mmCIF file of C-alpha atoms in Angstrom:
data_model
loop_
_atom_site.group_PDB
_atom_site.id
_atom_site.type_symbol
_atom_site.label_atom_id
_atom_site.label_comp_id
_atom_site.label_asym_id
_atom_site.label_seq_id
_atom_site.Cartn_x
_atom_site.Cartn_y
_atom_site.Cartn_z
ATOM 1 C CA MET A 28 80.961 74.189 147.959
ATOM 2 C CA LYS A 29 84.328 75.838 147.436
ATOM 3 C CA VAL A 30 85.399 76.017 143.546
ATOM 4 C CA LEU A 31 88.776 75.731 141.733
ATOM 5 C CA LYS A 32 88.843 76.395 138.065
ATOM 6 C CA PHE A 33 91.247 75.319 135.510
ATOM 7 C CA ARG A 34 92.053 76.137 131.901
ATOM 8 C CA ASP A 35 90.356 73.638 129.322
ATOM 9 C CA ASN A 36 93.979 72.103 128.595
ATOM 10 C CA LEU A 37 94.525 71.229 132.004
ATOM 11 C CA VAL A 38 90.929 69.502 132.857
ATOM 12 C CA PRO A 39 92.417 66.271 130.561
ATOM 13 C CA LEU A 40 95.740 66.019 133.465
ATOM 14 C CA VAL A 41 93.688 66.478 136.170
ATOM 15 C CA ILE A 42 91.026 63.715 135.095
ATOM 16 C CA SER A 43 93.731 61.522 134.419
ATOM 17 C CA GLY A 44 95.569 61.913 137.958
ATOM 18 C CA TYR A 45 98.640 63.261 136.454
ATOM 19 C CA LYS A 46 97.824 66.759 137.928
ATOM 20 C CA ASN A 47 96.938 66.699 141.684
ATOM 21 C CA SER A 48 97.956 69.837 142.264
ATOM 22 C CA THR A 49 97.481 73.825 141.607
ATOM 23 C CA TRP A 50 99.583 76.965 142.284
ATOM 24 C CA ARG A 51 97.460 79.728 143.269
ATOM 25 C CA LEU A 52 98.353 83.859 143.612
ATOM 26 C CA PHE A 53 95.281 84.578 145.767
ATOM 27 C CA ASP A 54 93.511 82.207 147.947
ATOM 28 C CA ASP A 55 90.061 84.287 148.335
ATOM 29 C CA LYS A 56 88.140 80.883 148.967
ATOM 30 C CA ASP A 57 90.506 80.461 152.364
ATOM 31 C CA LEU A 58 90.931 76.808 151.393
ATOM 32 C CA ALA A 59 91.809 74.176 154.079
ATOM 33 C CA VAL A 60 93.488 71.034 154.276
ATOM 34 C CA GLY A 61 89.838 68.544 154.208
ATOM 35 C CA ASP A 62 87.919 70.921 151.958
ATOM 36 C CA GLU A 63 86.117 69.460 149.477
ATOM 37 C CA VAL A 64 86.235 71.397 146.539
ATOM 38 C CA GLU A 65 84.564 71.385 142.906
ATOM 39 C CA LEU A 66 86.396 71.637 140.085
ATOM 40 C CA ARG A 67 85.559 73.278 136.862
ATOM 41 C CA GLU A 68 86.572 74.075 133.687
ATOM 42 C CA PHE A 69 87.651 77.921 133.686
ATOM 43 C CA ASN A 70 86.037 79.159 129.780
ATOM 44 C CA ALA A 71 82.906 76.599 130.097
ATOM 45 C CA ASN A 72 82.414 76.936 133.774
ATOM 46 C CA LYS A 73 81.263 73.378 133.439
ATOM 47 C CA SER A 74 81.849 71.103 136.697
ATOM 48 C CA PHE A 75 84.246 67.907 135.968
ATOM 49 C CA ALA A 76 85.045 66.461 139.437
ATOM 50 C CA LYS A 77 84.767 66.637 143.042
ATOM 51 C CA ALA A 78 88.375 66.648 144.896
ATOM 52 C CA VAL A 79 89.489 66.845 148.967
ATOM 53 C CA VAL A 80 92.292 69.101 149.622
ATOM 54 C CA THR A 81 95.293 66.817 151.034
ATOM 55 C CA ALA A 82 97.945 69.562 151.315
ATOM 56 C CA ILE A 83 98.800 73.039 151.409
ATOM 57 C CA ALA A 84 101.968 75.118 151.103
ATOM 58 C CA GLU A 85 102.793 78.786 150.837
ATOM 59 C CA ARG A 86 106.116 79.933 149.255
ATOM 60 C CA THR A 87 107.551 82.054 146.753
ATOM 61 C CA PHE A 88 108.088 81.056 143.021
ATOM 62 C CA LYS A 89 111.745 81.200 143.583
ATOM 63 C CA GLU A 90 111.269 78.867 146.673
ATOM 64 C CA LEU A 91 109.570 76.186 144.500
ATOM 65 C CA THR A 92 111.096 72.482 145.415
ATOM 66 C CA ASP A 93 111.188 69.768 142.985
ATOM 67 C CA GLU A 94 108.192 68.097 145.585
ATOM 68 C CA ASP A 95 106.382 71.122 144.947
ATOM 69 C CA ARG A 96 106.666 70.778 141.403
ATOM 70 C CA LYS A 97 105.245 67.054 141.265
ATOM 71 C CA GLY A 98 101.293 67.065 140.574
ATOM 72 C CA HIS A 99 101.902 70.224 138.495
ATOM 73 C CA GLU A 100 102.130 70.745 134.624
ATOM 74 C CA THR A 101 105.612 71.761 133.286
ATOM 75 C CA PHE A 102 107.001 74.568 131.638
ATOM 76 C CA SER A 103 109.755 74.575 129.589
ATOM 77 C CA SER A 104 111.372 77.386 131.337
ATOM 78 C CA ASP A 105 110.723 79.917 134.437
ATOM 79 C CA LYS A 106 110.672 82.606 132.034
ATOM 80 C CA GLU A 107 107.523 80.705 130.511
ATOM 81 C CA MET A 108 106.058 79.645 133.990
ATOM 82 C CA TYR A 109 106.057 83.669 134.749
ATOM 83 C CA LYS A 110 104.207 84.500 131.600
ATOM 84 C CA THR A 111 101.744 82.187 132.290
ATOM 85 C CA TYR A 112 100.770 83.127 135.631
ATOM 86 C CA SER A 113 101.350 86.576 134.506
ATOM 87 C CA ASP A 114 98.544 86.051 131.584
ATOM 88 C CA TYR A 115 96.135 83.863 134.020
ATOM 89 C CA TYR A 116 96.264 87.020 136.984
ATOM 90 C CA GLY A 117 97.126 89.971 134.941
ATOM 91 C CA VAL A 118 99.721 90.977 137.360
ATOM 92 C CA LYS A 119 103.768 90.721 136.612
ATOM 93 C CA VAL A 120 104.828 87.537 138.236
ATOM 94 C CA SER A 121 108.529 87.486 139.624
ATOM 95 C CA PRO A 122 110.641 85.043 141.463
ATOM 96 C CA ASP A 123 109.262 87.190 144.333
ATOM 97 C CA THR A 124 105.624 86.591 143.641
ATOM 98 C CA ASN A 125 103.925 84.567 146.782
ATOM 99 C CA LEU A 126 101.554 81.540 145.722
ATOM 100 C CA LYS A 127 99.939 79.051 147.504
ATOM 101 C CA ILE A 128 100.390 75.178 146.508
ATOM 102 C CA ILE A 129 97.251 72.942 146.978
ATOM 103 C CA TRP A 130 97.270 69.335 146.351
ATOM 104 C CA PHE A 131 94.058 67.570 146.135
ATOM 105 C CA GLU A 132 92.941 64.026 145.500
ATOM 106 C CA LEU A 133 89.749 63.317 143.174
ATOM 107 C CA VAL A 134 86.986 61.859 145.029
ATOM 108 C CA LYS A 135 84.406 61.856 142.024
ATOM 109 C CA LEU A 136 84.456 62.324 138.236
ATOM 110 C CA LEU A 137 81.111 64.387 136.952
#
């Protein structure tokens, strides 16, 4: 089963249903709509839920719409957003960086 990992501060947002999308710079899993995925806490590598991918879109950061941002954690500024993703991936992230938006629906809490 494919796995999506979330930082520990994001796990409660996912469990509560507030966060139902994730942005990824690299899709090494070749995710597709309908895929069942296991959700894990990044640092503990502990599974906390199963979900189904409901939609996928690809954009650059500068092309993100208000709709794309729904169901995702917020940032105080674009600068904070770029720094967060630069830290996550160890690469410089800018408005022209490509990302994949993955929407999901929880099917089971573990």
